[in-house]
Coordinates of C-alpha atoms in Angstrom, one line a residue:
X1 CA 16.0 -8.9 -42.2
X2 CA 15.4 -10.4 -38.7
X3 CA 14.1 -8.2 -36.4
X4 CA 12.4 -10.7 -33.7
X5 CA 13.7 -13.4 -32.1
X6 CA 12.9 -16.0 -29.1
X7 CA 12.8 -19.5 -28.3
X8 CA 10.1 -21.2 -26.2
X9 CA 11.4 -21.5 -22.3
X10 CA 9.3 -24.7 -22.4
X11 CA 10.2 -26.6 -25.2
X12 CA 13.5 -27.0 -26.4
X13 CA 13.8 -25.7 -30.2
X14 CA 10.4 -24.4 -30.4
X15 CA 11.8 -21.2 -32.4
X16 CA 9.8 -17.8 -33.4
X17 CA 11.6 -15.3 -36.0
X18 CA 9.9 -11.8 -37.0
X19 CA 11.2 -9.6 -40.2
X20 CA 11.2 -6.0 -40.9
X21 CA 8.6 -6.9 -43.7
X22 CA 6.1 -8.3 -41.8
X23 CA 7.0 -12.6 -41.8
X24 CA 6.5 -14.9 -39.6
X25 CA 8.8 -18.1 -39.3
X26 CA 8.4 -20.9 -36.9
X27 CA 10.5 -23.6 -36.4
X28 CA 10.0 -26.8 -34.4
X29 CA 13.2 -28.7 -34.6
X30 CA 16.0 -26.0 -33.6
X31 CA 15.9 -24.6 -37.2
X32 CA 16.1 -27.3 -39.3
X33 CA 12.4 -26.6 -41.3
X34 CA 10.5 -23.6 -41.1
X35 CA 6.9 -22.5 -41.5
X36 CA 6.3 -19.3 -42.9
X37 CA 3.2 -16.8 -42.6
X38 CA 3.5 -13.8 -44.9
X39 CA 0.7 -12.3 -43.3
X40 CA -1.5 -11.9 -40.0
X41 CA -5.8 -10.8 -40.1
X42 CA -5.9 -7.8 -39.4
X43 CA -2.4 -6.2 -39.8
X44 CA -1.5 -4.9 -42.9
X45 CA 1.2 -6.5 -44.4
X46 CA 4.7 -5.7 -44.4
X47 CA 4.2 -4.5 -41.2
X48 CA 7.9 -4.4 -39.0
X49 CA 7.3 -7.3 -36.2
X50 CA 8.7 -5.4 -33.0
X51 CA 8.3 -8.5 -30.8
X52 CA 7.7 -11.8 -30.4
X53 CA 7.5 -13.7 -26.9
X54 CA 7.2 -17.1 -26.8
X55 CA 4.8 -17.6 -22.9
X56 CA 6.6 -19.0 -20.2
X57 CA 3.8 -21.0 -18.8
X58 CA 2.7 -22.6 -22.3
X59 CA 4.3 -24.2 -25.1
X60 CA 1.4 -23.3 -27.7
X61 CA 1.4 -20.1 -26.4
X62 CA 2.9 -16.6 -28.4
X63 CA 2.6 -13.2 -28.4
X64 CA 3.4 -11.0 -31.3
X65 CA 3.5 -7.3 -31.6
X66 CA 3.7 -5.0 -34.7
X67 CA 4.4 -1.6 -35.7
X68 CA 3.6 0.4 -38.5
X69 CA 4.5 4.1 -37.6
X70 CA 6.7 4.8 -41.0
X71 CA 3.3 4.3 -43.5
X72 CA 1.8 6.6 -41.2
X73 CA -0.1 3.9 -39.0
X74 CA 0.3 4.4 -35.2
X75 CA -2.5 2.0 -34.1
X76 CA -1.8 -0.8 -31.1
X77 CA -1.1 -4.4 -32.9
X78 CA -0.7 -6.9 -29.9
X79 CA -2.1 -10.5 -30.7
X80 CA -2.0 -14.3 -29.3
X81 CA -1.4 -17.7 -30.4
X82 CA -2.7 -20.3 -28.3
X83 CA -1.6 -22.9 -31.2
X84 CA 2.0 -22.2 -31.8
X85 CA 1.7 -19.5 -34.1
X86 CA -0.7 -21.8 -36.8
X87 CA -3.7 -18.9 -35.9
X88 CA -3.6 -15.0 -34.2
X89 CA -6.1 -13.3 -31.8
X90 CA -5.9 -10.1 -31.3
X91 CA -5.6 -8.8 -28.0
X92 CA -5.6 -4.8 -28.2
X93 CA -8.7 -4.3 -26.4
X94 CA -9.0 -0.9 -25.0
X95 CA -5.6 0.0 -25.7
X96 CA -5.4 3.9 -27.8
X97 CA -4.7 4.5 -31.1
X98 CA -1.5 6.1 -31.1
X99 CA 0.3 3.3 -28.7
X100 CA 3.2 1.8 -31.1
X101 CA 3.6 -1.2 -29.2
X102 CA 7.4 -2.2 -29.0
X103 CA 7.9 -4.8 -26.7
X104 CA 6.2 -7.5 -24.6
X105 CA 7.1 -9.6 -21.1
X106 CA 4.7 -12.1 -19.6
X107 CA 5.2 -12.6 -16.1
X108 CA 6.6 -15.6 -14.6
X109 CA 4.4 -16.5 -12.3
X110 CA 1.0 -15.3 -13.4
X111 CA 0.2 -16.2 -17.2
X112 CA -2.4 -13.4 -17.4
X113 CA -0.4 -10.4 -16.4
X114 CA 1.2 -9.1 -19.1
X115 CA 3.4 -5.3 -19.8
X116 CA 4.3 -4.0 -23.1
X117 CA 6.3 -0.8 -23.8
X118 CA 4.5 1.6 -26.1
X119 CA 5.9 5.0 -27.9
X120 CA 4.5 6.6 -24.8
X121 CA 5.0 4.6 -21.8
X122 CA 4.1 1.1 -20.2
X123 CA 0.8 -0.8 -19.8
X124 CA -0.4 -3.8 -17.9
X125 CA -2.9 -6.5 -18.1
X126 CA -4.6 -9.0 -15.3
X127 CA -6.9 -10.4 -18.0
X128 CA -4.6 -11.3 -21.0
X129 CA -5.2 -8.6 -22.8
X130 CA -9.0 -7.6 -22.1
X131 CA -8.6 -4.4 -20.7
X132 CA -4.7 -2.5 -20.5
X133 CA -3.9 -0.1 -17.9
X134 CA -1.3 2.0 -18.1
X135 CA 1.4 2.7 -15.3
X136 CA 2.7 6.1 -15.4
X137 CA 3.4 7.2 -12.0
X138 CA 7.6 8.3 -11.8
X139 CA 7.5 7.3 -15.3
X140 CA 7.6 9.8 -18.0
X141 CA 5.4 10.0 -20.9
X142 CA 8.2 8.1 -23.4
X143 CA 9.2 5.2 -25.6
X144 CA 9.9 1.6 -23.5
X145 CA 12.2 -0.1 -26.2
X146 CA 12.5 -3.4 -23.7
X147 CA 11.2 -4.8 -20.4
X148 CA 12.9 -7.2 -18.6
X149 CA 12.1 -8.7 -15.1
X150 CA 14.4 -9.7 -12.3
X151 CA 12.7 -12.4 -11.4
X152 CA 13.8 -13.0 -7.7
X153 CA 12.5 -9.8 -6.6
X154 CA 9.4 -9.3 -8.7
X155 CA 11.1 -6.0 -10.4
X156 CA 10.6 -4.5 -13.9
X157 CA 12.9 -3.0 -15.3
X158 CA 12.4 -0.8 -18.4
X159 CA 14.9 0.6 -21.0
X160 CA 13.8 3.7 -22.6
X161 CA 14.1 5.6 -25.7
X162 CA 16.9 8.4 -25.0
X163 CA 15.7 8.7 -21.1
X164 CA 17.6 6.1 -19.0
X165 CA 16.6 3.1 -17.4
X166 CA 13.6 2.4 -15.0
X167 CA 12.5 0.1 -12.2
X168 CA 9.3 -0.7 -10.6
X169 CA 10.6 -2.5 -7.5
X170 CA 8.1 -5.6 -6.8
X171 CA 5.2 -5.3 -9.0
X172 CA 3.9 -8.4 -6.9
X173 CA 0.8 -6.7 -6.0
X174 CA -0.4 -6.5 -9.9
X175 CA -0.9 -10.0 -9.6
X176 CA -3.5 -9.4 -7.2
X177 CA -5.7 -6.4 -8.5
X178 CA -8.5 -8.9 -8.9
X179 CA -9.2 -8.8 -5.2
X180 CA -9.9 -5.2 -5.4
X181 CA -12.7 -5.5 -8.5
X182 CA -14.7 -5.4 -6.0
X183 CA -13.6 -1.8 -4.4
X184 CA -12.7 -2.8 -1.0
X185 CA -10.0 -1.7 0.7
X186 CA -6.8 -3.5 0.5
X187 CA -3.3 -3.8 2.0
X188 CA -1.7 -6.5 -0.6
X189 CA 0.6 -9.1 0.9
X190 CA 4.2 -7.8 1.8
X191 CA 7.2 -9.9 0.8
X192 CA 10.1 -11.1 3.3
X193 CA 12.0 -7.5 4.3
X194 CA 15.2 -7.5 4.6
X195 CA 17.3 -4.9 7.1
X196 CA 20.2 -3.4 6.2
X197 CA 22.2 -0.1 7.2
X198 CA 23.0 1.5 4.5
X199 CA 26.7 2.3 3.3
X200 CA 28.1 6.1 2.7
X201 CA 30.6 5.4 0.4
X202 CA 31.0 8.8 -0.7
X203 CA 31.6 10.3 2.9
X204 CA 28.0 11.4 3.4
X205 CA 24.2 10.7 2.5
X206 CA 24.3 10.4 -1.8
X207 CA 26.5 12.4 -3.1
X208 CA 28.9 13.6 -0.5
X209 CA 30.6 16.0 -1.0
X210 CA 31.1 15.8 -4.9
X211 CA 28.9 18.3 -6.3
X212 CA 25.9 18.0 -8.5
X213 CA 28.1 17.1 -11.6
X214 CA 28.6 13.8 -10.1
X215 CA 25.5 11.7 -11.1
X216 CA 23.9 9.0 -8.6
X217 CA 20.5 7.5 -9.1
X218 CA 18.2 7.3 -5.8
X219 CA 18.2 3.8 -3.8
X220 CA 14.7 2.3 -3.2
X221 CA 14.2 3.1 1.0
X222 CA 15.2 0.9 3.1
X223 CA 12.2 -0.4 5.2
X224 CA 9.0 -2.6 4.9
X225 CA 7.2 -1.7 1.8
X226 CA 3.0 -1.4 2.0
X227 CA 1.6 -1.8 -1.1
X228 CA -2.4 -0.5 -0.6
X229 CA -5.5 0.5 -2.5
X230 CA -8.1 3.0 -1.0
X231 CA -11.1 2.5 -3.0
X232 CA -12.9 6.3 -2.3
X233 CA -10.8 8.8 -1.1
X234 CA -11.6 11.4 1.4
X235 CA -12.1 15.3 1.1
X236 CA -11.7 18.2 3.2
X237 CA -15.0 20.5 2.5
X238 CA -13.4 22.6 0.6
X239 CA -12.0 20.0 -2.1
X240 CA -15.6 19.1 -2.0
X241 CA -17.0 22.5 -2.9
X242 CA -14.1 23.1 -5.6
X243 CA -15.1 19.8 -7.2
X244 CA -18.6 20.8 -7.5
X245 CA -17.5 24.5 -8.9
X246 CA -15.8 22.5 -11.8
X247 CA -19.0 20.8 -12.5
X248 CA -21.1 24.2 -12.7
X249 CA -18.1 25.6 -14.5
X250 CA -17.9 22.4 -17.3
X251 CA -21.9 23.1 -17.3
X252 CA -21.6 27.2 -17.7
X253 CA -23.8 27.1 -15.1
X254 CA -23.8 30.0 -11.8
X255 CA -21.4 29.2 -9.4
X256 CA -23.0 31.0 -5.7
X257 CA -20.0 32.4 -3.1
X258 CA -20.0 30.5 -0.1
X259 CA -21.7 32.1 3.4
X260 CA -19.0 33.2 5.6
X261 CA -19.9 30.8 7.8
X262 CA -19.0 28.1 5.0
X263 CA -15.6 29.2 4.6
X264 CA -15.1 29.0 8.2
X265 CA -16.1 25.7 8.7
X266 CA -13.8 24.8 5.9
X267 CA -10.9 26.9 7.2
X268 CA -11.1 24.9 10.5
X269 CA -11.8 21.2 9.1
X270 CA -9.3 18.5 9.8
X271 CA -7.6 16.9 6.7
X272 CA -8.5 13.8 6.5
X273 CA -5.5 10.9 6.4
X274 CA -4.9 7.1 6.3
X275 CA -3.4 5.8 9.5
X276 CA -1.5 2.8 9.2
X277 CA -0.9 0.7 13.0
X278 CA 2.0 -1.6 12.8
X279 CA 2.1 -4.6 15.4
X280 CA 4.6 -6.7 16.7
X281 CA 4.1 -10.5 18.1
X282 CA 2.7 -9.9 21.0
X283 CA 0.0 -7.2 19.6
X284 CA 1.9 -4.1 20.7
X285 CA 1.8 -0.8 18.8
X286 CA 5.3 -0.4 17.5
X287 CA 4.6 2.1 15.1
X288 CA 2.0 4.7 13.6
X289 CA 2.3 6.0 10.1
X290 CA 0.5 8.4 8.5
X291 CA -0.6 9.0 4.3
X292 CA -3.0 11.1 2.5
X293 CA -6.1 9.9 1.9
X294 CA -6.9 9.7 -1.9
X295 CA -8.1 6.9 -3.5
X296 CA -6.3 4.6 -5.6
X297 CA -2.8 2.4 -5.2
X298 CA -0.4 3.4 -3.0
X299 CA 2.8 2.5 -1.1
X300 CA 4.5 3.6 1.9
X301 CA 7.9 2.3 3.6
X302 CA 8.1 1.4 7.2
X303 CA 12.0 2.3 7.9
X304 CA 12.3 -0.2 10.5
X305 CA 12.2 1.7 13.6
X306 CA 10.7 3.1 16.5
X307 CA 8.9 6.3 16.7
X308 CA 11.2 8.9 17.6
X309 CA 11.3 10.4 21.0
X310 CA 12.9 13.4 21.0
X311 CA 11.2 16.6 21.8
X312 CA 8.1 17.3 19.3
X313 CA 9.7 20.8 17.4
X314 CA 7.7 22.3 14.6
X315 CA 9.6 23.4 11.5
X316 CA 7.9 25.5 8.7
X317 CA 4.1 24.3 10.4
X318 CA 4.9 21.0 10.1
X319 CA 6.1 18.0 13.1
X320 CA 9.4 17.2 12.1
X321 CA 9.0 13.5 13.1
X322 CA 5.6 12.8 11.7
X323 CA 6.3 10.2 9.6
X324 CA 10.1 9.8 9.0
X325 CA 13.4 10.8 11.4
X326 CA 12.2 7.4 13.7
X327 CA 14.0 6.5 16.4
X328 CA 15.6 3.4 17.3
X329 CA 15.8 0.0 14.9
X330 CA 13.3 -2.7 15.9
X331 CA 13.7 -6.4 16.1
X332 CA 13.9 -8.8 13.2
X333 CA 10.6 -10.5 13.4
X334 CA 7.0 -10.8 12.6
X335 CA 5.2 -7.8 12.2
X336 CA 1.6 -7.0 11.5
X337 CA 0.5 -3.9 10.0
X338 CA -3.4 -2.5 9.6
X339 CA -5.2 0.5 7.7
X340 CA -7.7 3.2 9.2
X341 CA -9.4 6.0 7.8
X342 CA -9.2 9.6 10.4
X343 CA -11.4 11.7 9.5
X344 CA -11.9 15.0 12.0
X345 CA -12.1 12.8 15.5
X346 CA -13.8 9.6 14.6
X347 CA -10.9 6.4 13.5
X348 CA -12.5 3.8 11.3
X349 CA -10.5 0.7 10.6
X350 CA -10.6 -0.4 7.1
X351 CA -9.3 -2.6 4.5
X352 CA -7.7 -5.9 6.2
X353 CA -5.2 -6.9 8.5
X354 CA -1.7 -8.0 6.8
X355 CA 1.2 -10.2 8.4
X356 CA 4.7 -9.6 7.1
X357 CA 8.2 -10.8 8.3
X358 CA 11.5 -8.6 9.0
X359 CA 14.9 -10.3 8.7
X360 CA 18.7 -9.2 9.0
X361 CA 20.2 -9.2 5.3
X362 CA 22.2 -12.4 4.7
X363 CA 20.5 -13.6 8.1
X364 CA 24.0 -13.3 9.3
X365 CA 23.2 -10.8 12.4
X366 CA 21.7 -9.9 15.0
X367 CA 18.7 -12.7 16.4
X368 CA 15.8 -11.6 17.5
X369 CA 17.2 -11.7 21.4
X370 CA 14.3 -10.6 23.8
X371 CA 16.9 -9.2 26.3
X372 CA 18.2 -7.0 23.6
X373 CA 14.9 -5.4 22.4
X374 CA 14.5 -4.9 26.1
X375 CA 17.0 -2.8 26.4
X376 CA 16.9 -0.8 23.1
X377 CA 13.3 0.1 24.3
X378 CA 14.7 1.4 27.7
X379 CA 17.3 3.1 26.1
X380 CA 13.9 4.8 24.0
X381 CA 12.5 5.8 27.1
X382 CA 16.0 7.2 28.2
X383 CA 16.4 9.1 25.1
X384 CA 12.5 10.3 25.5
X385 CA 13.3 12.0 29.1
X386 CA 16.5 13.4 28.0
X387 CA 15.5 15.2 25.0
X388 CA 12.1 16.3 27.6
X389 CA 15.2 17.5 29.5
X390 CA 17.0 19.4 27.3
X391 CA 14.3 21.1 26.2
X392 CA 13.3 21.9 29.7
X393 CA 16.8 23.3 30.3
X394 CA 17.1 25.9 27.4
X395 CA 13.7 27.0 27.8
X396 CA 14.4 27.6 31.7
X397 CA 18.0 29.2 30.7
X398 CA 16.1 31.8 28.2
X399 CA 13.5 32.9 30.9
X400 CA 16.1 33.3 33.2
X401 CA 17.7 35.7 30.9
X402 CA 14.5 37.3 29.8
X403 CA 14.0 37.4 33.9
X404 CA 17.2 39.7 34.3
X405 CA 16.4 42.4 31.4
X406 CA 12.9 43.0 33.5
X407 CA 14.6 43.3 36.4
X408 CA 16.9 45.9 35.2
X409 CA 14.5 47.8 33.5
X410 CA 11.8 47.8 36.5
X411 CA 12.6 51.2 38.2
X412 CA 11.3 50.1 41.6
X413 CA 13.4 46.2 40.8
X414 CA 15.3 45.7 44.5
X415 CA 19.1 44.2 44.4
X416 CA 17.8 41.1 46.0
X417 CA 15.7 40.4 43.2
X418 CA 18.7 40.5 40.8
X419 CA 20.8 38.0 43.3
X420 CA 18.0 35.6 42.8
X421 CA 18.5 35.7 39.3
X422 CA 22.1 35.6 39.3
X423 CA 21.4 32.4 41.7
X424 CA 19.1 30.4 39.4
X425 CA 21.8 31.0 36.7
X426 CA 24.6 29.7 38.7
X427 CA 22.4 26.9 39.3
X428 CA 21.7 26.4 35.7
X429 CA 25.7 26.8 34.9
X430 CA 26.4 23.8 37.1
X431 CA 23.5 21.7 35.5
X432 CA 25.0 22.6 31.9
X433 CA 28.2 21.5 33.0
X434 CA 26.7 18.1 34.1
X435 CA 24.7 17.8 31.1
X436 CA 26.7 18.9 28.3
X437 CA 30.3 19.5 29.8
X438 CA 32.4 22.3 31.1
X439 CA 33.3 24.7 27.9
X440 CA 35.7 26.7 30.0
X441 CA 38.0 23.7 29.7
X442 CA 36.9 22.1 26.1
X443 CA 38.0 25.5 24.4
X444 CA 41.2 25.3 26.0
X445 CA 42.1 21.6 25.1
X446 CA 41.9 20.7 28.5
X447 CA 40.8 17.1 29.3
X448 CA 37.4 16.4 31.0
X449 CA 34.9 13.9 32.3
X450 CA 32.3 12.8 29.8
X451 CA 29.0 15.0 29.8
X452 CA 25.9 12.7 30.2
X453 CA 25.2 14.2 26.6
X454 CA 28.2 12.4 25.0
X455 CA 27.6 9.3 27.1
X456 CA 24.3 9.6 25.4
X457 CA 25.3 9.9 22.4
X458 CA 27.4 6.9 22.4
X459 CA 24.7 4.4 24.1
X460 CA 21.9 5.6 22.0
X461 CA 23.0 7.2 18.9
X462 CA 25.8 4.8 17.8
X463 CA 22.9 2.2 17.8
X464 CA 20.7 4.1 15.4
X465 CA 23.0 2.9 12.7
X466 CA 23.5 -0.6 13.6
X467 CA 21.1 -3.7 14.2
X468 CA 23.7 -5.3 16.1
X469 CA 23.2 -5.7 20.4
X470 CA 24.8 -2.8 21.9
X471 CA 28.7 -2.6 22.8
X472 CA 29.8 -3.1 26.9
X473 CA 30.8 0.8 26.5
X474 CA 27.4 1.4 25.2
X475 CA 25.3 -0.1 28.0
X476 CA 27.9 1.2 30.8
X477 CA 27.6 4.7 29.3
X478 CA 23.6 3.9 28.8
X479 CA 23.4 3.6 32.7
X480 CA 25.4 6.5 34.2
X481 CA 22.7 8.5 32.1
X482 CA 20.4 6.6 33.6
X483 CA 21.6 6.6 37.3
X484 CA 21.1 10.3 37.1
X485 CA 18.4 11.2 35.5
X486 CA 16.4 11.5 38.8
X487 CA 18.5 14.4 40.2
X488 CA 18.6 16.2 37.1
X489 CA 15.4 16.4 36.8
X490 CA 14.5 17.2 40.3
X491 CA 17.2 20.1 40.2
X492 CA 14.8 21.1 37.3
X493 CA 11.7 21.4 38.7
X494 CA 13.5 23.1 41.9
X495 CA 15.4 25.3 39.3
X496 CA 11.8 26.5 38.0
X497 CA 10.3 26.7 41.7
X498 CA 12.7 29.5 41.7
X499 CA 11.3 31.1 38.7
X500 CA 8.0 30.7 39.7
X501 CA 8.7 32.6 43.2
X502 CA 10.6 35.7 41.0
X503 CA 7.8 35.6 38.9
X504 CA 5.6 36.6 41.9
X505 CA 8.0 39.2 42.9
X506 CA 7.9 41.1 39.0
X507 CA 4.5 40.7 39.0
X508 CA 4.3 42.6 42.4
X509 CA 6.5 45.6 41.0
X510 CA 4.4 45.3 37.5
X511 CA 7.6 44.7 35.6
X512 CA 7.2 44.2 31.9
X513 CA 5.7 40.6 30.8
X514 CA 8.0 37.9 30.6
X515 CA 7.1 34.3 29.3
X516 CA 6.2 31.8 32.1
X517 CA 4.0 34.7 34.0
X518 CA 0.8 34.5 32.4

């Protein structure tokens, strides 16, 4: 039976046919005559031919795999013909015994990279089959069946034995691992990317609202992708010393506890990271990114944006806008993007400098019009003093609060002390109303002016999801915010002037501790 079939992509009728007992058949004139080989050194015979692939780059070129698992043979067979199949190398190399090999693509640009799918996952070559690694990361440890690669965007996608369908999206960089033999850091080159807002189609972010039941596989992330290798990775002290314990422990040797003054050293060491520095035109920072700093290859997506500027807010230990939540879209454009090592206090650049180019999808929107990045970057700096603002104003409207409970339980607290308070509230009453609108009417359905909040919202928020110029509306509402910004926050600082002088005043009568006093 025929279980292997392919026909040169370089000559027409060049044909290659594998059996289920271990024949060979090649044919030269679209079928017509045949050539038979009942048997290949070094595979037993009657071995099931899983795949043949006929190169793209070569018409005397072939690759044949075989497997053997039902007589209880689970070695790798993988071998070339440079000669159309009239003689077989073997190509195995350092692959393990136990691969079944089941399928083989060559890719179409670099004749030496080459991916098979084994019985327990998916390897690669740069060398044509001298030395295999495998590629496991996001993929479990199962059968690939086939491999096929969308061409256009360097992707490889892999069908699996009972698990679904996988993709590596742009395995581009593979065809450049030789420029890393030599353990240098690397950023490898960054293909054309493309930006896009993504659709909701189910009324929110994946799923909506229908329910775990309803399946939905991730999207790659939208953004720039860096593609990087970090030939030694960095330790904090004590990965250090726990790597050196396994040793002792592997060589049942004594492992000594560490002074206290060890663990403290190691309790307050900075964990080392990779920084990555991305660079528009004109050499200005746009954005900062940050990954861990282990060695190997890595990638990390640049969504596009600006840093955010809202107020810096820990959640759970950690800044909330460390690496994603970013702020406002950039520019389509070029784009530079460069790699240092942190470690404690001292910034080391490494690797190499790498130039990329952003583009709207379809190149149908949105050019790259200086006057509009101009003002998408003031309406940054707009959003960065209001959020400063906001958080100003709640922390101001708590101590005031915190302010009146001390008065009222001071014994020797004075009335005029409490009408202080009550005045810095009223203050901060008429600010909220300014800033976020007047509740007493919302509630009641009652129509009122726009808060500078909404306006906000609309200029600066409803551009987040766009890369289009702003709207008229937008920029209108963008400048009232603006046109006020000055008072507000001088009725801050008067606001906490106020504090400041009550403050005085508790501290006078020794009223309990309230925050702002110190």
């Amino acid at each position: 039976n025929i279980v292997a079939f392919d026909e040169s992509p370089k000559k027409e009728g060049l044909l290659y046919v594998g059996t289920d007992d271990g024949l060979i058949q090649i044919s030269e004139d679209m079928g017509k005559s045949w050539k038979k080989q009942n048997s290949v050194a070094g595979v037993p015979e009657t071995t099931y031919v899983s795949c043949l692939k006929a190169s793209l780059h070569d018409e005397n070129v072939v690759y044949v795999s075989f497997e053997n698992h039902k007589n209880n043979d689970f070695k790798p067979y993988i071998l070339k013909s440079t000669n159309k199949g009239g003689s077989w190398t073997s190509i195995v190399g350092n692959l393990p015994d136990g691969e079944v090999i089941w399928n083989i693509a060559e890719d179409h640009e670099n004749p030496d990279l080459l991916f098979i799918g084994t019985e327990h996952g998916l390897y690669f070559t740069i060398d044509n089959g001298v030395n295999w690694t495998k590629l496991s990361a996001g993929l479990p440890n199962i059968a690939i069946r086939d491999i096929d690669i969308q061409r256009r965007e360097n992707d490889l996608v892999l069908a699996s034995y009972g698990r679904g369908f996988y993709v590596l999206d742009d395995f581009s960089a593979l065809r450049d691992l030789k420029k890393i033999e030599d353990k240098e850091d690397y950023i490898f080159p960054i293909r054309p990317s493309l930006m896009y807002n993504q659709s909701s189609p189910f009324g929110w972010r994946k799923k909506g609202h229908f329910g775990d039941n309803f399946y939905t596989a991730d999207n790659p992330p939208v953004g720039a992708v860096f593609t990087y290798y970090v030939a030694e990775g960095m330790q904090t002290p004590k990965q250090i010393r726990k790597k050196e314990e396994a040793k002792k422990i592997k060589a049942n040797e004594d492992i000594p506890y560490p002074s206290f003054e060890e663990f403290t050293k190691e309790d307050n060491a900075l964990k080392p990271y990779i920084l990555f520095t991305i660079r528009d035109e004109q050499g200005k920072v746009v954005r900062k990114l940050k990954a861990s700093a282990s060695a190997g290859m890595k990638r990390i997506v640049w969504d596009f944006r600006y840093p955010a500027t809202g107020a810096i807010r820990k959640n759970g230990g950690k800044n909330t806008f460390a690496n994603e939540g970013g702020g406002l879209p950039v520019m389509p454009g070029n784009y530079t993007v460069e790699m240092a090592k942190v470690v404690g206090d001292q910034i080391t650049p490494i690797g190499n400098k790498q130039s990329f180019i952003t583009r709207s999808l379809y190149n149908q929107r949105l050019a790259a019009d200086p006057a509009t990045q101009k003002l998408k970057l003031e309406m940054q700096e707009l959003n960065r003093i209001f959020s400063g603002v906001n958080q100003e104003f709640s922390l101001l409207k708590k101590q005031t609060g915190l302010v009146k409970l001390a008065i009222k339980a001071t014994p020797n607290s004075t009335l005029e002390m409490m009408k202080q308070a009550l005045e810095v509230e009223q203050k901060l009453d008429s600010l909220n109303t300014v800033l976020y609108g007047n509740k007493s009417l919302s509630k009641r359905y009652k129509a009122s002016p726009p808060s500078l909040n909404s306006r906000l919202s609309n200029a600066i928020y409803n551009s987040w999801g766009t890369h289009e110029p702003p709207t008229q509306t937008q920029i209108d509402d963008f400048k009232i915010v603006q046109n006020h910004m000055d008072q507000i926050q001088q009725d801050l600082k008067n606001i906490k002037a106020d504090l400041r002088k009550l403050d005085t005043e508790l501290d006078k009568i020794k009223a309990a501790y309230t925050p702002g006093r110190l």
